[in-house]
């Protein structure tokens, strides 16, 4: 496999892994885990108001 | 578009307060331009929502509070209301309360208004659903009501945006000229009881307001008492205060509504006139829809029509999307011909993976079209009531059926909606049962398998009926489990179910389109982010390692296999043409050999023995394991597996899985997807907790311990059910 192709594939895989890791951490750290709902578009309905 | 908005700290804060299902969220959406989920049944808003309304160049913060029948604050969502109004829990008290009242039921709605008047916050009244009141033949003298209450009264039909302009002007006027609803004049014995509690607590250094002292006396499970904590003298103070009320012949638990309604009746004298003919018509329709026999029959007939239509109508659009995916594959693939790995990544990984999932977009949109129609007409509230009649035996609290029905769209709002349950044990059971309801993410899995295996054999009618039945598998397992938990472990006492039946309404196009758009968008976002990323990772794990000798060995074996039927020269000639049948067959054979020895192939084969009793091969095993973060991922994974290498020369996933055969072991040469395997796999998906977001939200609402227990139990039940189905089914 030529080097430029290798770099492109590795970059794509790393980007995908990075995205998954970031979204997983965000999901479990969120004080409102429901806002990560991927199911039905209910995410907006679950976002709480920010207290003062 | 923003959903939660940071506003300057001192912006005027306006709270929308009202009973459940009076249209607060519709008004909130209209005022702020946000799109909070709304439906024609109570309990949709369970948390605070805030947005901004620009009035005369000044931003006003609008708070949408959960619906509450009173300020007694027994359930978690009612406590949210009390905290927001009382300026506790990190909130600042609002500067203005906009009380949204159902114009068809003013008397009952005014109880909350009268209680809120005790807080002495300026107020404004909105009589919403004004059109329904008129249809019901009610004549309401708003001028007289305004005089009696001393605050502006605005009439609106929020779902059509009528009266919203007047409401904005009234809010603007109320901010500059605040007016308050007069407080109820409590009889002397109530005032004495209140003063005794206030004074007694003050001696211990605790300052509470008069209304707070009253709430502690009237409410047996008071949010205020909780806030104060356990003080030695508090129980004695409350006991003495309640004794004062009892001495006057009144039950302290019911004294407040009795006295409040006397006050409200005096306020409403001469304000409302009408014959209620429409209400009687509604009652007769309800008598049919809520009847244990006819109502149940109608419910199942409605559901059958929904799933049958879902199956039949989506077909042509699915074919169109499938053709679109192939067209894009055909377009992009030649552009990357010089770089085979990149070509495979884009064509076999990204396009095949994401495309396989996108094919199910029409079903998702149709499902939410029907859900929006059923919600908007008011039928889902009747269905919840009917469920209570049918499944009361399993000990589920009547209020549980609203969250459980919501779970059919998505478990997460269902779990959140369980906050409306006062009893913590009933709330626990409801939260744990909700993920069993067949959410929309399971739909693509059912449709793929039913389309590939049931429809070709039994026809579209049976296929639609199978889809319909699959949606009850989860409930069929959840109800006996709920019975066991409620009756044997938690010993929950039966509680009466009070659910306000909303009026029947014609669904609004805006609401239906919004529901479809929001879900469609979420589905596209999911496909374009999580599924795309997982597709790239799954592709890499299936593509590598890629040693040359695998291709050469497979080629040799292939040539040897065909040597007896064709001459070497003919084979060589045919293989010169890359599009010839023999070349394509060889390519697929090499592709199959590569994925067998890929990282994921080796892993799948190592784990496959766990799922072997259910008849799953290593490819299904990999699909099942990859779909634990989100169910739809199995479609993407299978799409990639069968694009990279399959026995069949088809590019259609349904055709590919239908032709898949065992390559080794005692079942070599037999089809992998037999009916017992297909049904076992569907039931596995019906019962398994394959949703990271649901696990996270259970952990948030209960604890990580319960989330882990729920995950482990559901996965074990799913595995067991799949094994039983396969073992019994394959012996029949």
XYZ file of C-alpha atoms in Angstrom:
784
model
C 0.000 0.000 0.000
C 1.518 3.404 -0.935
C 2.422 5.729 1.944
C -0.139 8.428 1.093
C -2.920 5.821 1.046
C -1.699 4.407 4.350
C -1.741 7.898 5.891
C -5.269 8.564 4.608
C -6.630 5.278 5.984
C -4.907 5.681 9.363
C -6.164 9.278 9.613
C -9.735 8.212 8.852
C -9.651 5.449 11.450
C -8.072 7.716 14.088
C -10.638 10.436 13.387
C -13.470 7.914 13.763
C -12.033 6.538 17.005
C -11.476 10.069 18.311
C -15.056 11.032 17.537
C -16.442 7.918 19.241
C -14.261 8.418 22.332
C -15.229 12.100 22.578
C -18.947 11.453 22.185
C -18.846 8.574 24.696
C -17.051 10.682 27.312
C -19.464 13.576 26.691
C -22.446 11.237 27.039
C -21.397 9.796 30.385
C -20.073 13.038 31.846
C -23.131 15.057 30.931
C -25.275 15.977 33.931
C -28.151 15.414 31.593
C -27.258 12.171 29.876
C -30.596 12.128 28.107
C -29.541 15.041 25.946
C -27.358 12.578 24.053
C -30.382 10.542 23.054
C -29.984 9.304 19.535
C -33.356 7.686 19.398
C -36.166 10.020 18.585
C -35.150 13.626 18.413
C -36.302 14.180 21.967
C -32.940 15.670 22.879
C -34.175 19.239 22.925
C -37.042 18.426 25.204
C -34.621 17.084 27.782
C -32.237 20.006 28.062
C -32.749 21.619 31.450
C -32.623 25.313 32.130
C -29.354 26.534 33.561
C -29.814 27.685 37.146
C -28.474 31.105 38.067
C -30.670 26.628 16.759
C -30.176 26.828 20.472
C -32.231 25.006 23.030
C -30.951 26.104 26.384
C -30.074 29.733 26.334
C -27.777 31.668 28.604
C -29.447 34.927 29.539
C -28.053 37.872 31.437
C -28.568 37.294 35.110
C -30.968 40.158 35.705
C -33.197 39.662 32.660
C -36.883 39.670 33.573
C -37.901 36.085 34.277
C -41.367 34.941 33.232
C -42.593 31.490 34.317
C -45.308 29.579 32.456
C -47.345 27.768 35.095
C -50.390 25.561 34.659
C -52.003 22.147 34.945
C -50.641 19.372 32.707
C -51.755 19.438 29.066
C -53.029 23.004 29.023
C -50.701 24.062 26.205
C -47.834 25.646 28.151
C -45.190 24.108 25.932
C -47.045 25.203 22.777
C -47.141 28.769 24.118
C -43.480 28.467 25.153
C -42.519 27.336 21.645
C -44.551 30.128 20.052
C -43.049 32.788 22.324
C -39.432 31.664 22.146
C -39.260 30.085 18.697
C -37.879 26.875 20.226
C -39.318 23.443 19.525
C -40.009 21.653 22.761
C -41.764 18.307 22.343
C -45.507 18.695 22.815
C -48.306 16.150 22.822
C -51.969 15.832 23.674
C -51.446 14.091 26.990
C -50.111 15.090 30.399
C -46.561 14.650 31.676
C -44.549 15.645 28.611
C -42.544 18.421 30.308
C -40.750 17.042 33.342
C -37.901 19.512 33.601
C -37.487 23.239 33.362
C -36.932 24.639 29.900
C -35.849 28.169 29.246
C -35.882 30.362 26.177
C -35.749 34.026 25.295
C -38.516 36.349 24.147
C -37.450 39.715 22.751
C -39.958 42.384 23.737
C -39.371 46.047 22.907
C -35.677 45.366 22.438
C -35.327 43.741 25.863
C -34.755 40.021 26.351
C -37.184 38.254 28.682
C -36.325 34.813 29.978
C -39.286 32.464 29.585
C -39.410 29.357 31.793
C -41.596 26.414 30.822
C -42.464 24.616 34.068
C -43.705 21.012 34.246
C -47.478 20.770 34.533
C -48.811 20.609 38.096
C -52.310 20.252 39.492
C -51.321 21.874 42.768
C -48.287 23.189 44.616
C -48.373 20.218 47.007
C -45.111 19.026 45.391
C -45.519 15.306 45.928
C -43.803 14.067 42.759
C -40.311 15.053 41.525
C -41.681 17.150 38.637
C -43.956 19.096 41.004
C -40.948 19.793 43.224
C -39.230 21.306 40.193
C -42.176 23.736 39.977
C -41.984 24.615 43.667
C -38.231 25.211 43.533
C -38.542 27.424 40.463
C -41.375 29.515 41.927
C -39.890 29.712 45.402
C -36.414 30.656 44.161
C -34.757 27.540 45.575
C -32.442 24.868 44.145
C -30.195 27.418 42.433
C -33.081 29.207 40.723
C -34.130 32.847 41.001
C -37.844 33.373 41.641
C -39.702 34.626 38.549
C -40.725 38.269 38.181
C -43.998 37.342 36.516
C -46.099 34.180 36.401
C -48.113 33.531 33.255
C -50.771 31.062 34.376
C -51.951 28.971 31.442
C -55.479 27.696 32.040
C -57.546 25.220 30.068
C -60.576 27.348 29.135
C -62.783 24.237 29.139
C -62.020 23.577 32.814
C -61.438 26.915 34.526
C -62.624 25.939 38.000
C -60.158 23.111 38.509
C -57.308 25.081 36.932
C -57.885 28.026 39.286
C -56.814 25.927 42.286
C -53.204 26.234 41.153
C -53.682 29.952 40.437
C -55.062 30.535 43.918
C -52.172 28.595 45.479
C -49.631 30.531 43.395
C -51.282 33.805 44.504
C -49.922 33.037 47.984
C -46.396 33.595 46.637
C -47.321 37.238 45.837
C -45.613 37.177 42.469
C -47.277 39.338 39.775
C -49.491 37.273 37.520
C -51.201 37.164 34.153
C -53.868 34.648 33.140
C -54.113 32.920 29.761
C -57.311 31.064 28.885
C -55.940 28.662 26.294
C -57.952 26.281 24.082
C -60.508 29.070 23.779
C -61.889 27.447 20.617
C -62.602 24.183 22.494
C -64.450 26.104 25.220
C -66.615 27.725 22.571
C -67.230 24.411 20.838
C -68.273 23.036 24.226
C -70.894 25.777 24.394
C -69.213 27.592 27.299
C -69.758 31.355 27.550
C -67.005 32.929 29.651
C -67.173 36.550 30.770
C -63.467 37.396 30.678
C -64.076 41.028 31.691
C -65.786 39.943 34.903
C -63.031 37.369 35.561
C -60.441 40.110 35.101
C -62.248 42.317 37.618
C -62.529 39.529 40.163
C -58.902 38.422 39.890
C -57.415 41.855 39.427
C -54.985 40.674 36.719
C -55.191 40.715 32.903
C -56.942 37.717 31.289
C -55.962 36.840 27.697
C -57.668 34.265 25.478
C -55.575 32.138 23.106
C -55.664 29.191 20.746
C -51.932 28.502 21.060
C -51.746 25.635 18.565
C -52.885 28.050 15.816
C -50.993 31.016 17.231
C -54.197 32.964 17.914
C -53.991 35.556 20.688
C -50.194 35.270 20.961
C -49.659 38.865 19.824
C -52.044 40.082 22.523
C -50.273 37.855 25.052
C -46.890 39.425 24.225
C -48.349 42.906 24.679
C -49.955 41.833 27.962
C -46.604 40.448 29.196
C -44.941 43.754 28.313
C -47.640 45.707 30.205
C -47.497 43.321 33.180
C -43.731 43.778 33.505
C -44.112 47.577 33.764
C -47.407 47.464 35.696
C -47.312 44.294 37.843
C -50.604 43.090 39.324
C -51.260 40.309 41.782
C -54.152 37.907 42.261
C -55.708 38.550 45.700
C -54.772 35.911 48.253
C -57.420 33.699 49.754
C -58.611 34.915 53.160
C -57.971 31.897 55.351
C -60.336 31.317 58.277
C -58.943 32.222 61.707
C -58.161 28.639 62.735
C -55.942 28.147 59.662
C -54.158 31.445 60.355
C -53.586 30.403 63.981
C -52.174 27.033 62.897
C -49.913 28.750 60.342
C -48.654 31.352 62.852
C -47.937 28.633 65.425
C -45.688 26.732 62.980
C -43.996 29.904 61.763
C -43.401 31.095 65.328
C -42.222 27.694 66.568
C -39.666 27.388 63.767
C -38.509 30.983 64.270
C -37.658 30.106 67.891
C -35.307 27.461 66.532
C -33.748 30.042 64.191
C -35.537 28.906 61.033
C -37.367 31.524 59.015
C -40.198 30.311 56.785
C -42.847 32.364 55.047
C -46.564 32.039 55.820
C -47.336 30.162 52.566
C -44.419 27.790 53.261
C -45.757 27.089 56.757
C -49.179 26.362 55.250
C -47.707 23.927 52.717
C -46.033 22.012 55.552
C -49.337 21.774 57.414
C -51.468 20.790 54.422
C -49.024 18.436 52.677
C -48.119 15.191 54.380
C -45.099 14.799 52.067
C -44.028 18.416 51.884
C -41.103 19.616 49.836
C -40.613 22.390 52.398
C -40.368 19.926 55.289
C -37.693 18.082 53.302
C -35.761 21.303 52.736
C -35.803 22.162 56.409
C -34.643 18.683 57.276
C -35.313 16.794 60.459
C -35.817 19.253 63.297
C -36.785 17.908 66.623
C -39.687 20.263 67.132
C -41.090 20.209 63.571
C -43.227 17.028 63.842
C -44.699 18.261 67.127
C -45.414 21.709 65.668
C -47.147 20.237 62.627
C -49.123 17.802 64.752
C -50.393 20.625 66.955
C -51.263 22.778 63.917
C -53.182 19.942 62.251
C -55.003 19.298 65.518
C -56.255 22.914 65.437
C -57.769 22.294 61.970
C -59.219 18.946 62.988
C -60.824 20.605 66.023
C -62.915 22.670 63.570
C -64.267 19.504 61.959
C -61.977 19.538 58.918
C -59.513 16.887 57.734
C -56.100 18.639 57.489
C -55.296 16.622 54.326
C -58.385 17.866 52.495
C -58.931 21.236 54.203
C -56.961 23.178 51.629
C -58.856 22.089 48.481
C -62.205 22.432 50.298
C -61.441 25.999 51.387
C -59.793 26.909 48.081
C -62.744 25.660 46.021
C -65.159 27.664 48.188
C -63.025 30.712 47.409
C -62.865 29.843 43.680
C -66.623 29.260 43.425
C -67.200 32.729 44.852
C -64.731 34.188 42.319
C -66.405 32.409 39.390
C -69.997 33.257 40.237
C -71.619 34.555 37.054
C -68.403 34.179 35.034
C -69.182 30.883 33.211
C -72.403 29.722 31.572
C -72.933 26.801 29.170
C -74.654 23.528 28.367
C -71.653 21.145 27.931
C -73.192 19.282 24.954
C -69.806 18.585 23.354
C -68.507 17.207 26.636
C -71.363 14.687 26.635
C -70.472 13.587 23.062
C -66.859 13.165 24.146
C -67.992 11.075 27.082
C -69.901 8.667 24.833
C -66.884 8.250 22.500
C -64.736 7.645 25.595
C -67.194 5.036 26.851
C -66.460 3.031 23.688
C -62.695 3.654 23.491
C -62.143 2.914 27.179
C -64.349 -0.179 27.262
C -62.346 -3.209 28.350
C -63.485 -5.320 25.354
C -64.302 -2.853 22.550
C -61.583 -0.425 23.580
C -58.964 -3.188 23.549
C -60.197 -4.425 20.179
C -60.017 -0.901 18.736
C -56.555 -0.368 20.246
C -55.120 -3.509 18.653
C -56.901 -2.759 15.357
C -55.369 0.748 15.313
C -51.920 -0.638 16.084
C -52.290 -3.345 13.430
C -53.206 -0.760 10.786
C -50.241 1.395 11.851
C -47.687 -1.406 11.493
C -49.235 -2.824 8.344
C -49.110 0.629 6.710
C -45.592 1.121 7.985
C -44.560 -2.038 6.227
C -46.499 -1.546 3.002
C -46.046 2.170 2.343
C -42.326 2.470 2.938
C -41.270 -0.155 0.331
C -41.040 2.018 -2.800
C -39.075 4.793 -1.054
C -36.739 2.215 0.483
C -36.023 0.815 -2.981
C -35.330 4.345 -4.185
C -32.822 5.012 -1.394
C -31.200 1.621 -2.038
C -30.804 2.469 -5.730
C -29.420 5.869 -4.709
C -26.808 4.215 -2.491
C -25.737 1.883 -5.317
C -25.593 4.827 -7.714
C -23.317 6.769 -5.368
C -21.170 3.662 -4.878
C -20.879 3.262 -8.654
C -20.010 6.933 -9.029
C -17.379 7.219 -6.291
C -15.723 3.813 -6.572
C -14.025 4.357 -9.999
C -12.614 7.681 -8.816
C -10.547 5.846 -6.193
C -9.570 2.891 -8.396
C -5.843 3.679 -8.001
C -6.012 3.349 -4.231
C -7.799 0.067 -3.435
C -7.777 0.455 0.359
C -9.285 3.951 0.193
C -11.735 2.748 -2.439
C -12.852 -0.054 -0.141
C -13.041 2.303 2.854
C -15.338 4.705 1.023
C -17.365 2.211 -1.005
C -17.565 -0.914 1.211
C -17.200 0.867 4.543
C -18.772 4.311 4.580
C -21.313 4.145 1.734
C -22.364 0.541 2.381
C -22.522 0.990 6.176
C -24.303 4.342 6.341
C -26.401 3.564 3.240
C -27.682 0.311 4.739
C -29.035 2.287 7.708
C -30.403 5.207 5.679
C -32.610 2.785 3.748
C -34.848 2.620 6.828
C -35.477 6.357 6.996
C -38.989 6.078 5.419
C -40.155 3.671 8.148
C -38.879 5.950 10.892
C -40.666 8.953 9.368
C -43.896 6.977 8.948
C -43.747 5.671 12.524
C -43.424 9.201 13.874
C -46.171 10.392 11.550
C -48.509 7.879 13.200
C -47.225 8.616 16.723
C -47.822 12.356 16.185
C -51.339 11.706 14.869
C -52.207 9.401 17.804
C -50.763 11.855 20.340
C -52.394 14.912 18.841
C -55.864 13.455 18.541
C -55.800 12.563 22.255
C -55.938 8.821 21.574
C -52.659 7.955 23.345
C -54.038 9.265 26.661
C -57.005 6.891 26.201
C -54.582 4.077 25.354
C -52.683 4.727 28.623
C -55.948 4.560 30.554
C -56.915 1.353 28.776
C -53.519 -0.191 29.530
C -54.138 0.515 33.194
C -57.376 -1.479 32.968
C -55.666 -4.349 31.127
C -52.395 -4.561 33.007
C -53.357 -3.357 36.456
C -52.840 -6.968 37.633
C -49.069 -6.677 37.292
C -49.013 -3.969 39.927
C -47.785 -1.192 37.659
C -48.977 2.174 38.826
C -51.578 3.589 36.427
C -49.348 6.588 35.789
C -46.633 4.187 34.544
C -48.437 3.628 31.271
C -47.728 7.111 29.931
C -43.921 6.553 30.231
C -44.262 2.993 28.934
C -46.191 4.118 25.854
C -43.626 6.894 25.269
C -41.011 4.126 25.290
C -42.394 2.917 21.965
C -40.868 6.017 20.346
C -37.700 6.088 22.467
C -36.928 4.799 25.961
C -35.237 8.001 27.092
C -38.209 10.401 27.276
C -40.180 7.482 28.744
C -37.648 7.081 31.553
C -37.649 10.845 32.146
C -41.461 10.899 32.169
C -41.417 8.427 35.082
C -40.633 11.473 37.227
C -44.368 12.100 37.366
C -44.721 9.055 39.657
C -44.854 9.976 43.336
C -44.071 6.499 44.683
C -40.283 5.866 44.343
C -40.847 2.095 44.115
C -43.372 2.470 41.294
C -40.967 4.858 39.579
C -38.157 2.285 39.872
C -40.238 -0.480 38.265
C -41.440 1.849 35.501
C -37.890 2.972 34.656
C -36.643 -0.610 34.555
C -39.537 -1.791 32.361
C -39.432 1.093 29.860
C -36.388 -0.180 27.854
C -38.369 -3.359 27.105
C -40.856 -1.353 25.050
C -40.037 -1.665 21.370
C -38.380 1.654 20.519
C -38.024 2.986 16.972
C -34.338 1.955 16.770
C -35.460 -1.692 16.692
C -37.640 -1.051 13.652
C -34.860 -1.259 11.003
C -33.691 -4.613 12.405
C -37.200 -6.073 12.281
C -37.864 -4.704 8.791
C -34.566 -6.049 7.399
C -35.143 -9.574 8.727
C -38.875 -9.714 8.016
C -38.274 -8.348 4.492
C -35.582 -10.939 3.787
C -37.173 -14.037 5.330
C -40.853 -13.680 6.200
C -42.252 -11.712 3.276
C -40.749 -13.891 0.477
C -42.303 -17.021 2.043
C -45.554 -15.828 3.611
C -46.384 -12.613 1.738
C -46.721 -8.959 2.783
C -49.786 -9.415 5.014
C -48.033 -11.899 7.307
C -44.905 -9.727 7.171
C -46.923 -6.725 8.422
C -48.538 -8.863 11.106
C -45.092 -10.119 12.217
C -43.864 -6.536 12.523
C -46.989 -5.765 14.597
C -46.411 -8.760 16.896
C -42.706 -8.018 17.355
C -43.699 -4.745 19.003
C -45.422 -6.649 21.802
C -42.600 -9.096 22.599
C -40.898 -6.686 25.005
C -44.171 -5.864 26.761
C -45.025 -9.577 27.037
C -41.782 -10.169 28.955
C -41.893 -6.892 30.912
C -45.388 -7.320 32.371
C -44.748 -10.615 34.249
C -41.404 -9.181 35.417
C -43.198 -6.068 36.675
C -45.695 -8.311 38.472
C -42.833 -10.210 40.161
C -41.019 -7.009 41.168
C -44.122 -5.178 42.367
C -45.966 -7.955 44.103
C -43.134 -10.122 45.424
C -40.072 -7.887 45.914
C -41.206 -4.302 46.397
C -44.755 -5.035 47.591
C -46.160 -1.852 46.077
C -49.631 -0.920 47.227
C -52.235 -0.419 44.505
C -52.778 3.258 43.793
C -55.712 4.904 42.067
C -54.971 6.194 38.584
C -56.163 9.695 37.829
C -55.461 10.811 34.271
C -57.102 13.812 32.769
C -58.632 12.856 29.414
C -57.719 15.558 26.921
C -60.269 16.774 24.392
C -60.233 15.133 20.986
C -58.455 17.464 18.609
C -57.708 17.504 14.900
C -53.920 17.034 14.614
C -52.103 20.121 13.414
C -49.872 19.814 10.377
C -47.205 21.849 12.164
C -47.018 19.389 15.066
C -46.970 16.302 12.829
C -44.307 17.721 10.518
C -42.224 18.898 13.501
C -42.264 15.414 15.079
C -41.305 13.777 11.764
C -38.634 16.373 11.030
C -37.054 16.126 14.486
C -36.875 12.349 14.379
C -35.760 12.296 10.746
C -33.032 14.803 11.529
C -31.904 12.828 14.590
C -31.778 9.675 12.444
C -29.677 11.446 9.781
C -27.370 12.929 12.419
C -26.955 9.484 13.993
C -26.181 7.976 10.564
C -23.770 10.790 9.715
C -21.865 10.743 13.003
C -21.922 7.650 15.239
C -22.804 5.142 12.537
C -20.317 6.673 10.099
C -17.540 6.539 12.713
C -18.388 2.964 13.726
C -18.549 2.010 10.026
C -14.991 3.272 9.506
C -13.722 1.337 12.542
C -15.629 -1.837 11.630
C -14.340 -1.596 8.056
C -10.727 -1.278 9.257
C -11.112 -4.267 11.574
C -12.595 -6.315 8.723
C -10.088 -5.135 6.068
C -6.837 -5.653 7.977
C -4.542 -7.564 8.168
C -4.292 -8.127 4.429
C -1.453 -10.545 3.593
C -0.989 -11.228 -0.124
C -0.824 -14.998 0.369
C -4.519 -15.144 1.364
C -5.471 -13.936 -2.125
C -3.045 -16.271 -3.902
C -4.064 -19.337 -1.881
C -7.751 -18.631 -2.455
C -7.103 -18.111 -6.135
C -5.286 -21.434 -6.396
C -8.098 -23.258 -4.606
C -10.668 -21.551 -6.830
C -8.847 -22.509 -10.013
C -8.476 -26.106 -8.818
C -12.194 -26.213 -8.060
C -13.085 -25.093 -11.595
C -10.444 -27.099 -13.424
C -12.675 -30.126 -13.818
C -15.509 -28.166 -15.458
C -13.491 -25.778 -17.659
C -10.169 -25.858 -19.492
C -7.269 -23.774 -18.149
C -7.366 -21.625 -21.268
C -11.101 -20.881 -20.901
C -10.649 -19.981 -17.241
C -7.722 -17.708 -18.043
C -9.697 -16.078 -20.856
C -12.731 -15.428 -18.663
C -10.661 -14.045 -15.808
C -9.132 -11.482 -18.148
C -12.482 -9.686 -18.117
C -12.920 -8.208 -14.588
C -16.703 -7.988 -15.105
C -17.169 -11.656 -16.096
C -19.192 -13.910 -13.810
C -16.131 -15.993 -12.985
C -14.027 -12.917 -12.113
C -16.752 -11.552 -9.839
C -17.104 -14.939 -8.183
C -13.355 -15.098 -7.585
C -13.330 -11.544 -6.202
C -16.080 -12.417 -3.748
C -14.297 -15.607 -2.740
C -11.070 -13.655 -2.065
C -13.051 -10.992 -0.187
C -14.659 -13.703 1.946
C -11.261 -15.272 2.702
C -9.843 -11.892 3.747
C -12.630 -11.034 6.196
C -12.470 -14.538 7.684
C -8.877 -13.879 8.801
C -9.354 -10.175 9.567
C -9.060 -8.888 13.161
C -12.851 -8.733 13.545
C -13.242 -12.088 11.794
C -10.874 -13.727 14.266
C -12.556 -11.987 17.203
C -16.031 -12.959 15.960
C -14.981 -16.576 15.619
C -13.516 -16.543 19.135
C -16.738 -15.148 20.653
C -19.147 -17.040 18.383
C -19.381 -20.097 20.712
C -21.282 -17.877 23.187
C -23.998 -17.293 20.584
C -23.735 -20.706 18.918
C -26.632 -22.140 21.017
C -28.799 -19.437 19.417
C -27.610 -20.468 15.935
C -25.695 -17.212 15.273
C -22.600 -17.501 13.032
C -19.548 -15.290 13.583
C -20.907 -12.566 11.286
C -24.161 -12.226 13.227
C -22.127 -12.355 16.455
C -19.983 -9.441 15.269
C -23.147 -7.559 14.234
C -24.770 -8.147 17.635
C -21.646 -7.111 19.577
C -21.125 -3.970 17.493
C -24.714 -2.881 18.128
C -24.447 -2.552 21.912
C -23.800 1.220 21.692
C -26.850 1.632 19.398
C -29.108 -1.003 17.856
C -29.055 0.291 14.290
C -25.311 -0.385 14.047
C -25.953 -4.066 13.264
C -27.384 -3.008 9.916
C -24.249 -1.003 9.102
C -21.970 -3.841 10.275
C -23.795 -6.474 8.215
C -23.819 -4.067 5.261
C -20.009 -3.789 5.450
C -19.421 -7.506 6.062
C -21.500 -8.488 3.049
C -20.004 -5.774 0.831
C -16.453 -6.766 1.659
C -16.984 -10.432 1.054
C -19.999 -12.696 0.740
C -20.941 -15.869 -1.024
C -23.602 -14.162 -3.049
C -22.869 -11.800 -5.885
C -25.671 -9.485 -4.835
C -25.050 -6.004 -3.473
C -28.469 -5.906 -1.778
C -28.119 -6.672 1.927
C -31.473 -8.482 2.148
C -30.559 -10.775 -0.769
C -27.076 -11.351 0.634
C -28.151 -12.470 4.079
C -30.820 -14.705 2.540
C -28.113 -16.605 0.630
C -25.543 -16.833 3.426
C -24.397 -20.369 4.271
C -22.285 -21.953 7.026
C -18.684 -22.351 5.834
C -17.525 -24.868 8.409
C -18.627 -27.029 11.322
C -21.489 -29.528 11.480
C -23.894 -27.166 9.641
C -21.522 -26.580 6.666
C -23.458 -25.795 3.498
C -26.734 -25.115 5.338
C -28.305 -21.635 5.316
C -27.271 -19.472 8.291
C -30.516 -17.523 8.490
C -33.173 -20.148 9.096
C -36.522 -19.001 10.527
C -35.579 -20.015 14.137
C -32.352 -17.969 13.825
C -34.234 -15.005 12.330
C -36.892 -14.995 15.060
C -34.274 -15.614 17.746
C -32.287 -12.637 16.459
C -35.364 -10.385 16.334
C -36.391 -11.390 19.861
C -32.801 -10.825 21.016
C -33.036 -7.257 19.716
C -36.506 -6.855 21.238
C -35.258 -7.742 24.715
C -31.612 -6.661 24.828
C -30.434 -3.330 26.249
C -28.415 -2.211 23.222
C -28.448 1.519 23.781
C -25.637 3.416 25.517
C -27.838 6.503 25.926
C -30.531 4.535 27.792
C -27.958 3.019 30.169
C -26.635 6.530 30.868
C -30.079 7.985 31.520
C -31.030 5.126 33.900
C -27.784 5.762 35.776
C -28.713 9.419 36.017
C -32.299 8.827 37.121
C -31.524 5.930 39.504
C -27.865 4.923 39.921
C -25.066 3.159 38.066
C -25.863 0.057 40.107
C -29.401 -0.082 38.701
C -28.157 0.756 35.190
C -25.672 -2.126 35.332
C -28.295 -4.497 36.789
C -30.787 -3.528 34.092
C -28.178 -4.006 31.339
C -27.075 -7.408 32.662
C -30.636 -8.678 33.207
C -31.917 -7.579 29.801
C -28.887 -9.013 27.999
C -29.227 -12.346 29.852
C -32.975 -12.563 29.130
C -32.374 -11.702 25.462
C -29.705 -14.392 25.097
C -31.858 -16.973 26.846
C -34.893 -16.169 24.686
C -32.844 -16.389 21.470
C -31.390 -19.755 22.546
C -34.823 -21.150 23.476
C -36.373 -20.034 20.191
C -33.552 -21.528 18.143
C -33.368 -24.792 20.072
C -37.137 -25.368 20.079
C -37.709 -23.944 16.574
C -35.029 -26.050 14.919
C -36.466 -29.246 16.414
C -39.995 -28.654 15.136
